[in-house]
Coordinates of C-alpha atoms and ligand atoms in Angstrom, one line a residue:
M1 CA 125.8 73.4 -1.6
R2 CA 122.9 72.7 0.5
S3 CA 120.9 75.9 1.3
V4 CA 119.7 76.5 4.9
I5 CA 117.5 79.2 6.6
V6 CA 117.8 79.7 10.2
I7 CA 114.9 81.5 11.6
G8 CA 115.5 83.6 14.7
G9 CA 119.0 85.3 15.3
G10 CA 119.2 84.4 19.0
I11 CA 122.4 82.5 20.3
S12 CA 120.7 79.3 19.4
G13 CA 120.0 80.2 15.9
L14 CA 123.7 81.8 15.5
A15 CA 125.3 78.7 17.0
A16 CA 123.4 76.8 14.2
A17 CA 124.8 79.1 11.5
W18 CA 128.3 78.9 13.0
E19 CA 128.1 75.1 12.9
L20 CA 127.2 75.2 9.2
R21 CA 129.9 77.5 8.1
G22 CA 131.5 76.3 5.0
K23 CA 129.1 73.4 4.7
A24 CA 126.0 75.2 3.7
E25 CA 124.6 78.5 2.2
V26 CA 123.2 79.9 5.4
T27 CA 120.6 82.8 5.8
V28 CA 119.7 83.9 9.2
L29 CA 116.1 85.7 9.5
E30 CA 115.9 87.8 12.6
A31 CA 112.8 89.9 13.3
G32 CA 114.6 92.5 15.4
D33 CA 117.0 95.3 14.6
R34 CA 120.0 93.3 16.0
V35 CA 120.9 89.8 16.5
G36 CA 121.4 88.2 20.0
G37 CA 117.8 87.8 21.2
K38 CA 118.3 87.8 25.2
L39 CA 121.8 88.4 24.8
R40 CA 121.7 92.1 24.6
T41 CA 124.4 94.8 25.7
S42 CA 123.5 98.5 25.7
V43 CA 125.5 101.5 27.2
L44 CA 124.2 103.0 30.5
A45 CA 126.1 105.9 32.2
G46 CA 129.0 105.4 29.7
T47 CA 129.5 101.8 30.4
P48 CA 128.3 98.6 28.6
V49 CA 125.5 96.8 30.6
D50 CA 123.9 93.6 29.8
E51 CA 120.2 93.9 29.7
G52 CA 119.5 90.1 29.5
A53 CA 121.9 87.2 30.1
E54 CA 125.0 88.6 31.8
S55 CA 126.9 85.3 32.5
I56 CA 127.6 82.1 30.5
M57 CA 127.8 78.6 32.2
A58 CA 131.4 77.4 32.5
L59 CA 130.5 74.1 34.1
R60 CA 129.4 72.8 30.6
P61 CA 131.8 73.7 27.8
E62 CA 129.6 74.9 25.1
A63 CA 129.2 78.5 25.3
V64 CA 132.8 79.2 26.5
R65 CA 134.1 77.0 23.6
L66 CA 132.0 79.0 21.0
A67 CA 133.3 82.4 22.4
E68 CA 136.9 81.0 22.0
E69 CA 136.1 79.6 18.6
V70 CA 134.8 83.0 17.5
G71 CA 137.9 85.0 18.7
L72 CA 136.4 86.1 22.0
G73 CA 138.8 83.8 24.1
E74 CA 140.9 86.6 25.6
S75 CA 137.8 88.5 26.6
L76 CA 136.3 85.7 28.7
C77 CA 136.6 86.6 32.4
D78 CA 135.7 85.2 35.7
P79 CA 133.3 86.9 38.2
A80 CA 134.9 88.1 41.4
P81 CA 134.6 85.3 44.0
A82 CA 131.4 85.7 46.3
P83 CA 129.0 83.3 48.0
V84 CA 125.6 83.0 46.9
T85 CA 123.8 85.3 49.3
F86 CA 120.1 85.6 50.1
W87 CA 118.5 88.9 51.3
T88 CA 116.1 87.3 53.7
R89 CA 114.8 87.7 57.2
D90 CA 115.7 91.3 56.9
A91 CA 119.5 90.8 56.3
L92 CA 122.0 89.7 53.7
R93 CA 122.9 86.1 54.5
P94 CA 125.5 84.1 52.6
L95 CA 125.0 80.5 51.9
P96 CA 127.7 78.4 53.0
A97 CA 129.7 76.6 50.2
G98 CA 129.0 72.9 49.4
H99 CA 125.3 73.2 48.4
V100 CA 123.6 71.7 45.4
M101 CA 120.9 74.3 44.1
G102 CA 120.7 75.6 47.7
I103 CA 120.5 72.3 49.3
P104 CA 123.5 71.8 51.7
A105 CA 125.0 68.2 51.9
D106 CA 125.8 69.1 55.4
P107 CA 123.1 71.0 57.3
A108 CA 125.4 71.7 60.2
A109 CA 126.9 74.4 57.8
L110 CA 123.8 76.4 58.1
D111 CA 124.2 76.8 61.9
G112 CA 124.3 80.5 62.9
T113 CA 123.5 81.7 59.3
G114 CA 120.0 82.6 60.2
L115 CA 118.8 81.2 56.6
L116 CA 116.3 79.0 58.4
S117 CA 114.4 79.1 61.6
P118 CA 115.7 76.7 64.3
E119 CA 112.6 74.6 63.3
G120 CA 113.3 74.8 59.6
L121 CA 117.0 73.6 60.5
A122 CA 116.0 70.9 62.7
R123 CA 113.5 69.5 60.1
L124 CA 116.4 69.5 57.5
V125 CA 118.7 67.8 59.8
Q126 CA 116.0 65.1 60.4
E127 CA 116.0 64.2 56.7
E128 CA 118.4 61.3 57.1
A129 CA 116.1 59.6 59.6
I130 CA 113.2 59.8 57.3
P131 CA 112.4 56.5 55.9
A132 CA 113.1 55.8 52.1
S133 CA 110.4 57.2 50.0
P134 CA 108.9 55.4 46.9
A135 CA 111.5 55.5 44.3
L136 CA 110.8 57.7 41.2
A137 CA 110.1 55.4 38.4
E138 CA 112.2 55.3 35.4
G139 CA 110.7 58.0 33.0
A140 CA 108.4 59.4 35.6
D141 CA 108.4 63.1 36.8
I142 CA 107.3 65.0 39.8
N143 CA 107.4 68.6 40.7
I144 CA 110.5 69.7 42.6
A145 CA 108.6 70.8 45.7
G146 CA 106.7 67.4 45.5
Y147 CA 110.0 65.5 45.7
L148 CA 111.9 68.0 48.0
V149 CA 109.3 69.0 50.8
P150 CA 108.8 65.5 52.2
R151 CA 112.5 65.2 52.5
I152 CA 114.1 68.4 53.6
G153 CA 111.0 70.3 54.7
R154 CA 108.9 73.2 53.3
E155 CA 111.0 75.9 55.0
A156 CA 114.2 74.6 53.5
V157 CA 112.5 74.5 49.9
D158 CA 111.0 78.0 50.3
R159 CA 114.1 79.7 51.6
L160 CA 116.9 77.8 49.9
V161 CA 115.9 76.3 46.6
E162 CA 113.0 78.5 45.6
P163 CA 115.1 81.8 45.2
L164 CA 117.7 80.0 43.0
L165 CA 114.9 78.5 40.7
G166 CA 113.3 82.1 40.6
G167 CA 116.6 83.3 39.4
I168 CA 117.3 80.8 36.8
Y169 CA 114.1 79.9 35.5
A170 CA 111.7 82.7 36.9
G171 CA 109.8 79.5 37.9
R172 CA 108.4 77.8 41.0
T173 CA 109.3 74.7 42.8
D174 CA 105.6 73.5 42.8
R175 CA 105.4 73.5 38.9
L176 CA 108.9 72.8 37.7
S177 CA 109.9 69.6 36.7
L178 CA 112.4 67.4 38.8
R179 CA 113.6 65.6 35.9
S180 CA 113.9 68.7 33.5
A181 CA 114.8 71.5 35.7
M182 CA 116.9 69.5 38.3
P183 CA 118.0 66.5 36.4
F184 CA 121.1 66.0 38.5
L185 CA 118.7 65.1 41.5
A186 CA 117.0 62.5 39.4
P187 CA 119.2 59.7 40.4
A188 CA 118.5 60.6 44.1
A189 CA 114.9 60.4 43.5
A190 CA 115.2 57.1 41.6
S191 CA 116.9 55.5 44.7
G192 CA 114.4 56.9 47.1
D193 CA 117.1 57.2 49.8
S194 CA 118.0 60.1 52.0
L195 CA 118.9 62.9 49.7
L196 CA 121.6 64.4 52.0
A197 CA 123.5 61.2 52.2
W198 CA 123.1 60.9 48.6
L199 CA 124.6 64.5 48.0
R200 CA 127.4 63.7 50.4
R201 CA 128.3 60.4 48.5
R202 CA 128.2 62.5 45.3
R203 CA 130.7 64.8 46.7
E204 CA 133.0 62.3 48.0
S205 CA 132.9 60.4 44.7
R206 CA 134.3 63.3 42.9
P207 CA 138.0 63.8 42.6
P208 CA 139.3 66.4 45.2
A209 CA 139.7 69.8 43.6
T210 CA 143.3 70.8 42.9
G211 CA 144.3 74.6 42.8
T212 CA 141.7 77.4 42.6
R213 CA 138.3 76.2 42.3
P214 CA 137.1 77.2 38.5
S215 CA 134.2 79.6 38.2
V216 CA 130.7 78.2 37.7
V217 CA 130.1 80.9 35.2
R218 CA 132.1 83.2 33.0
G219 CA 131.5 86.7 31.6
I220 CA 132.7 88.5 28.5
V221 CA 134.6 91.7 28.9
G222 CA 132.3 94.4 27.4
G223 CA 129.2 92.4 27.8
T224 CA 127.7 89.1 26.8
G225 CA 126.0 90.7 23.9
R226 CA 129.5 90.8 22.1
L227 CA 129.0 86.8 21.7
P228 CA 126.2 86.8 19.4
R229 CA 127.5 89.6 17.2
A230 CA 130.9 87.8 17.1
V231 CA 129.3 84.5 16.2
A232 CA 127.1 86.2 13.4
A233 CA 130.2 87.9 11.9
A234 CA 132.3 84.7 12.1
S235 CA 129.8 82.5 10.6
G236 CA 129.8 84.1 7.1
A237 CA 126.2 83.6 7.2
R238 CA 124.0 86.0 5.3
V239 CA 122.2 87.7 8.4
L240 CA 118.9 89.6 7.6
T241 CA 117.7 91.8 10.6
H242 CA 114.2 93.4 10.3
S243 CA 113.0 90.3 8.7
T244 CA 110.1 88.4 10.5
A245 CA 109.2 84.8 9.1
L246 CA 105.5 85.0 8.7
A247 CA 104.7 81.6 7.1
L248 CA 106.4 78.4 5.7
E249 CA 105.4 76.7 2.7
R250 CA 106.5 73.3 1.1
V251 CA 108.2 73.7 -2.3
P252 CA 107.0 71.0 -4.7
G253 CA 109.9 68.6 -5.2
G254 CA 111.6 69.5 -2.0
G255 CA 112.8 72.4 0.1
W256 CA 110.9 75.1 1.9
R257 CA 109.9 78.7 0.9
V258 CA 109.6 81.2 3.7
H259 CA 107.4 84.2 3.5
V260 CA 109.1 87.1 5.1
A261 CA 108.0 90.6 6.3
T262 CA 111.1 92.9 5.9
G263 CA 111.4 96.7 6.6
R264 CA 111.0 97.0 2.9
G265 CA 107.8 94.9 2.3
P266 CA 107.1 91.3 1.9
T267 CA 109.4 88.9 0.2
T268 CA 109.9 85.0 -0.1
L269 CA 113.1 83.1 0.3
D270 CA 113.6 79.4 -0.6
A271 CA 116.0 76.9 1.0
D272 CA 116.7 73.2 1.0
A273 CA 116.4 73.0 4.8
L274 CA 115.1 75.1 7.9
I275 CA 116.2 75.5 11.4
I276 CA 113.7 77.0 13.5
A277 CA 115.5 78.8 16.5
L278 CA 112.4 80.5 17.9
P279 CA 110.7 80.8 21.3
A280 CA 107.6 78.2 21.5
H281 CA 104.9 80.6 20.7
A282 CA 106.7 82.0 17.6
A283 CA 107.6 78.2 16.5
A284 CA 104.1 77.2 17.0
T285 CA 102.6 79.8 14.7
L286 CA 105.0 78.9 11.8
L287 CA 104.7 75.2 12.3
G288 CA 101.1 74.9 13.0
P289 CA 99.8 74.5 9.4
H290 CA 102.2 71.7 8.7
S291 CA 102.1 70.0 12.1
P292 CA 99.1 70.5 14.2
A293 CA 100.5 68.1 16.7
A294 CA 103.9 70.1 17.1
Q295 CA 101.8 73.4 17.5
A296 CA 99.6 71.9 20.1
E297 CA 102.6 71.0 22.3
L298 CA 104.5 74.2 21.6
D299 CA 101.5 76.3 22.5
G300 CA 101.3 74.3 25.9
V301 CA 104.5 75.7 27.1
R302 CA 104.1 78.3 29.9
H303 CA 106.5 81.0 29.9
A304 CA 107.6 83.6 32.7
G305 CA 108.0 87.3 31.9
S306 CA 110.6 89.4 33.8
A307 CA 111.9 92.8 33.8
V308 CA 115.5 93.9 34.4
I309 CA 116.0 97.4 36.1
T310 CA 119.6 98.5 35.6
M311 CA 120.8 101.6 37.5
A312 CA 124.1 103.6 37.8
F313 CA 124.8 105.3 41.0
A314 CA 127.6 107.6 42.1
R315 CA 129.8 105.5 44.1
S316 CA 130.1 107.0 47.6
R317 CA 133.1 106.9 49.8
Q318 CA 131.3 105.5 52.8
G319 CA 128.5 103.2 52.9
G320 CA 127.2 101.2 49.7
P321 CA 127.4 97.4 49.4
S322 CA 130.5 95.7 51.0
P323 CA 133.1 94.4 48.5
G324 CA 132.7 90.9 48.9
L325 CA 129.0 91.0 47.7
N326 CA 128.2 90.3 44.1
G327 CA 124.5 90.3 44.6
F328 CA 121.7 88.5 46.4
L329 CA 118.5 86.4 45.6
V330 CA 115.2 87.0 47.4
P331 CA 112.9 83.9 48.7
P332 CA 109.4 84.8 47.6
V333 CA 108.3 84.0 51.2
D334 CA 110.1 87.4 52.1
G335 CA 107.4 89.2 50.2
R336 CA 109.8 91.4 48.4
T337 CA 109.1 92.7 44.9
I338 CA 112.6 92.1 43.4
K339 CA 113.6 88.6 43.1
A340 CA 117.3 89.2 42.8
A341 CA 119.9 91.8 42.5
T342 CA 123.5 91.8 40.9
I343 CA 126.2 94.5 41.7
L344 CA 127.7 94.4 38.1
S345 CA 130.3 96.7 39.4
H346 CA 131.5 94.0 42.0
K347 CA 130.7 91.0 40.1
W348 CA 132.6 91.8 37.0
P349 CA 136.1 93.5 37.6
W350 CA 136.0 94.8 34.0
Q351 CA 132.9 96.7 34.9
G352 CA 134.1 98.2 38.1
A353 CA 137.3 99.3 36.2
D354 CA 135.5 100.6 33.2
A355 CA 133.2 103.0 35.5
P356 CA 135.3 103.4 38.5
S357 CA 133.1 106.3 39.9
K358 CA 130.0 104.5 39.5
L359 CA 128.1 101.7 41.1
I360 CA 126.3 99.7 38.5
L361 CA 123.5 97.6 39.7
R362 CA 120.6 95.5 38.3
A363 CA 117.6 94.2 40.0
S364 CA 115.0 91.9 38.2
V365 CA 111.2 91.3 39.0
G366 CA 109.0 88.7 37.8
R367 CA 108.5 85.2 38.4
V368 CA 105.9 82.9 36.7
S369 CA 102.3 84.2 37.9
E370 CA 103.9 87.8 38.6
E371 CA 103.6 88.9 35.2
H372 CA 101.7 91.9 36.2
L373 CA 104.8 93.2 37.6
I374 CA 106.3 93.9 34.2
G375 CA 103.3 95.7 33.2
L376 CA 104.2 98.6 35.7
D377 CA 105.6 101.6 34.2
D378 CA 109.1 102.4 34.1
R379 CA 109.1 105.0 36.9
R380 CA 107.2 102.6 39.1
L381 CA 109.6 99.8 38.7
I382 CA 112.8 101.9 39.1
G383 CA 111.2 103.4 42.3
L384 CA 110.2 99.9 43.6
A385 CA 113.8 98.5 42.9
Q386 CA 115.6 101.7 44.2
R387 CA 113.8 101.5 47.7
E388 CA 114.3 97.8 47.9
L389 CA 118.0 97.8 47.0
A390 CA 118.6 100.7 49.5
H391 CA 116.9 98.7 52.2
A392 CA 118.9 95.5 51.4
L393 CA 122.3 97.5 50.7
G394 CA 122.3 100.7 52.5
P395 CA 121.9 104.3 51.0
L396 CA 122.5 104.5 47.5
G397 CA 121.3 108.0 46.5
E398 CA 119.4 108.7 43.4
P399 CA 120.3 106.9 40.3
L400 CA 122.3 109.0 37.6
E401 CA 120.7 106.7 34.9
S402 CA 118.3 103.8 34.9
R403 CA 116.9 101.5 32.3
V404 CA 113.9 99.1 32.4
T405 CA 114.3 96.0 30.0
R406 CA 111.2 94.0 29.7
W407 CA 111.3 90.3 28.6
P408 CA 107.7 89.2 28.4
Q409 CA 107.7 85.4 27.9
G410 CA 111.4 85.5 28.7
L411 CA 111.8 82.1 30.0
P412 CA 110.1 78.7 29.0
Q413 CA 109.0 76.8 32.1
Y414 CA 110.2 73.4 32.3
E415 CA 107.2 72.0 34.2
V416 CA 106.2 68.4 34.9
G417 CA 106.2 66.4 32.0
H418 CA 108.5 68.7 29.9
A419 CA 110.8 66.1 28.7
D420 CA 107.8 64.1 27.2
R421 CA 106.5 67.3 25.6
V422 CA 110.1 67.9 23.9
A423 CA 110.0 64.3 22.8
A424 CA 106.6 64.7 21.3
I425 CA 107.5 68.0 19.6
R426 CA 110.7 66.3 18.1
D427 CA 108.6 63.4 16.9
A428 CA 106.2 65.7 15.2
I429 CA 108.9 67.7 13.6
G430 CA 110.6 64.4 12.4
M431 CA 107.6 64.3 10.0
L432 CA 108.6 67.4 8.3
P433 CA 111.5 66.7 6.0
G434 CA 114.4 69.3 6.2
V435 CA 113.0 70.9 9.3
E436 CA 114.9 71.0 12.7
V437 CA 114.3 72.9 15.8
C438 CA 116.5 74.4 18.6
G439 CA 116.4 77.0 21.4
A440 CA 115.8 77.6 24.9
L441 CA 112.7 75.3 25.1
Y442 CA 114.5 72.0 24.5
E443 CA 117.4 70.9 26.5
G444 CA 118.1 73.7 29.1
V445 CA 117.4 77.5 29.2
G446 CA 121.0 78.7 29.6
V447 CA 123.2 80.2 27.0
A448 CA 125.3 77.0 27.1
A449 CA 122.4 74.7 26.5
C450 CA 121.1 77.0 23.7
V451 CA 124.4 76.7 21.9
A452 CA 124.4 72.9 22.4
T453 CA 120.9 72.9 20.7
G454 CA 121.7 75.0 17.8
R455 CA 124.9 73.0 17.0
A456 CA 123.2 69.9 17.4
A457 CA 120.3 71.1 15.1
A458 CA 122.8 72.1 12.4
E459 CA 124.5 68.6 12.5
R460 CA 121.2 66.9 12.0
S461 CA 120.2 69.4 9.3
L462 CA 123.5 68.4 7.4
E463 CA 122.6 64.7 7.7
G464 CA 120.1 66.1 5.1
R465 CA 116.8 64.2 6.3
Ligands
FAD1 C1 116.4 88.3 31.9 C2 117.1 86.9 31.3 C3 118.4 86.9 32.0 C4 118.9 85.7 31.8 N1 120.2 85.5 32.2 C5 121.0 84.5 31.8 C6 122.2 84.3 32.3 O1 123.0 85.0 33.0 N2 123.0 83.1 31.9 C7 122.4 82.2 31.0 O2 123.0 81.1 30.6 N3 121.2 82.3 30.5 C8 120.5 83.4 30.9 N4 119.2 83.7 30.4 C9 118.5 82.6 29.4 C10 119.1 82.7 28.1 O3 119.7 84.1 27.8 C11 118.1 82.5 27.0 O4 117.4 81.2 27.2 C12 118.8 82.4 25.6 O5 119.6 83.5 25.4 C13 117.7 82.1 24.6 O6 118.3 82.0 23.3 P1 117.5 81.6 22.0 O7 118.4 81.9 20.8 O8 117.0 80.2 22.1 O9 116.2 82.6 22.0 P2 116.1 84.2 21.9 O10 117.2 84.8 22.5 O11 114.6 84.4 22.3 O12 116.3 84.5 20.4 C14 115.2 84.2 19.6 C15 115.2 85.2 18.3 O13 114.1 85.0 17.3 C16 113.7 86.1 17.0 N5 112.4 86.2 16.4 C17 111.2 85.8 17.1 N6 110.2 85.5 16.1 C18 110.7 85.7 14.9 C19 110.2 85.5 13.6 N7 109.0 85.2 13.4 N8 111.0 85.4 12.6 C20 112.4 85.9 12.7 N9 112.9 86.1 14.0 C21 112.2 85.9 15.1 C22 113.6 87.1 18.2 O14 113.7 88.4 17.9 C23 114.9 86.6 18.9 O15 116.1 87.5 18.5 C24 118.5 84.8 30.8 C25 117.1 85.0 30.2 C26 116.6 86.3 30.6 C27 115.1 86.4 29.8

């Protein structure tokens, strides 16, 4: 049977191991003391809390399907229904339904919300009167602000789109690629026509929803950290934690040798094939001696670091956040420190039921270029988050327990030209027989996209280039 070493025990590498089950002899090398990477669940104030990703995309099927395949189907759950809400202009303001990444197909829906100033709203409404802009050529790219600002105005971009991209990518519209970070808008840009009219046509062309609207994301009762653990166990792979891949060596006659640092000293492992499921900087270090071209591209990927501050408060009978609120996003122009907050006790009914006397909240800080924030010490971060949460939500009291989780280089930035960069990396890797790559860097940062890249890498690996 073909032997495969998967380097990196995050969800991408584990999805690859799962895909290879029964078809290859698989070893997963994970540098940390546990599998899961950015899917990590720990216990705070007696209840499980997710320190990294806390939801999985349900609009695309890969992560939900994997959870079902590894026996977590009955633990999948929906968030409590609640609108996207912004903390902006000193109030919590829900975004009316019918938007695409913050852009409302029907600007009249924003009337009375206070999300935009009268001038900002008037500018948005004018969009359809703006003459067609030059169409984005096939294969060309532009930053998101570069496309959106001339169409819907600076204020709508700053206040409606920027906070969503800050939440998903920890990124900025003036750097992120339209083609890679908002690919669903690429056809509108290619047409050069009114964006709002295009969004309405897109909505009308879809079959009318029947029954209750499906959730955009889903969760796992007990925390998303259960997913990697379940995948690792069900895959049957040999999973080695405390095992850092330090260097790769080609074995004469075919195959690869991996030099590994383990808790018990250095060792080597041989396999017919490798799947490198690592963040860009770690992949660059390993691949550099074999492919300077891949290394150069991987080293060129910018990352954003962020920190998640999770807090448990005693639930008070009066005050506190209103029941229909799952959290909020903060536009950078509002000048706050936190960029988002999630009321975990509201968003996930299982969490509320598990700790009924507590209010579990998490706030996050750090968009690209705000990395200094994650360098603040825990007390400062907890104090900042506590003050701003109380300002937005009303008095919360002192936290019973808090935890700060830092994710330096947590999210790769899909900047302008990202698709070409990924193509160049794949071309360079294609020159290394038996090597495949997968991870958050390639076709989407979300868990579902990571699962898809992991499984696809495994399929290619089995084809045995
Ligand atoms: C704070 C935060 C919140 C997020 N929230 C969501 C969300 O709600 N929903 C969503 O869909 N996505 C979310 N994401 C994105 C998503 O969680 C990640 O993109 C995804 O989990 C990345 O998985 P991965 O396997 O590609 O990489 P990673 O999770 O980074 O895994 C890579 C693994 O490789 C290991 N490793 C590194 N170097 C070596 C080496 N040399 N040898 C061996 N092992 C090594 C690391 O220890 C790590 O475990 C979030 C990300 C962050 C940072």
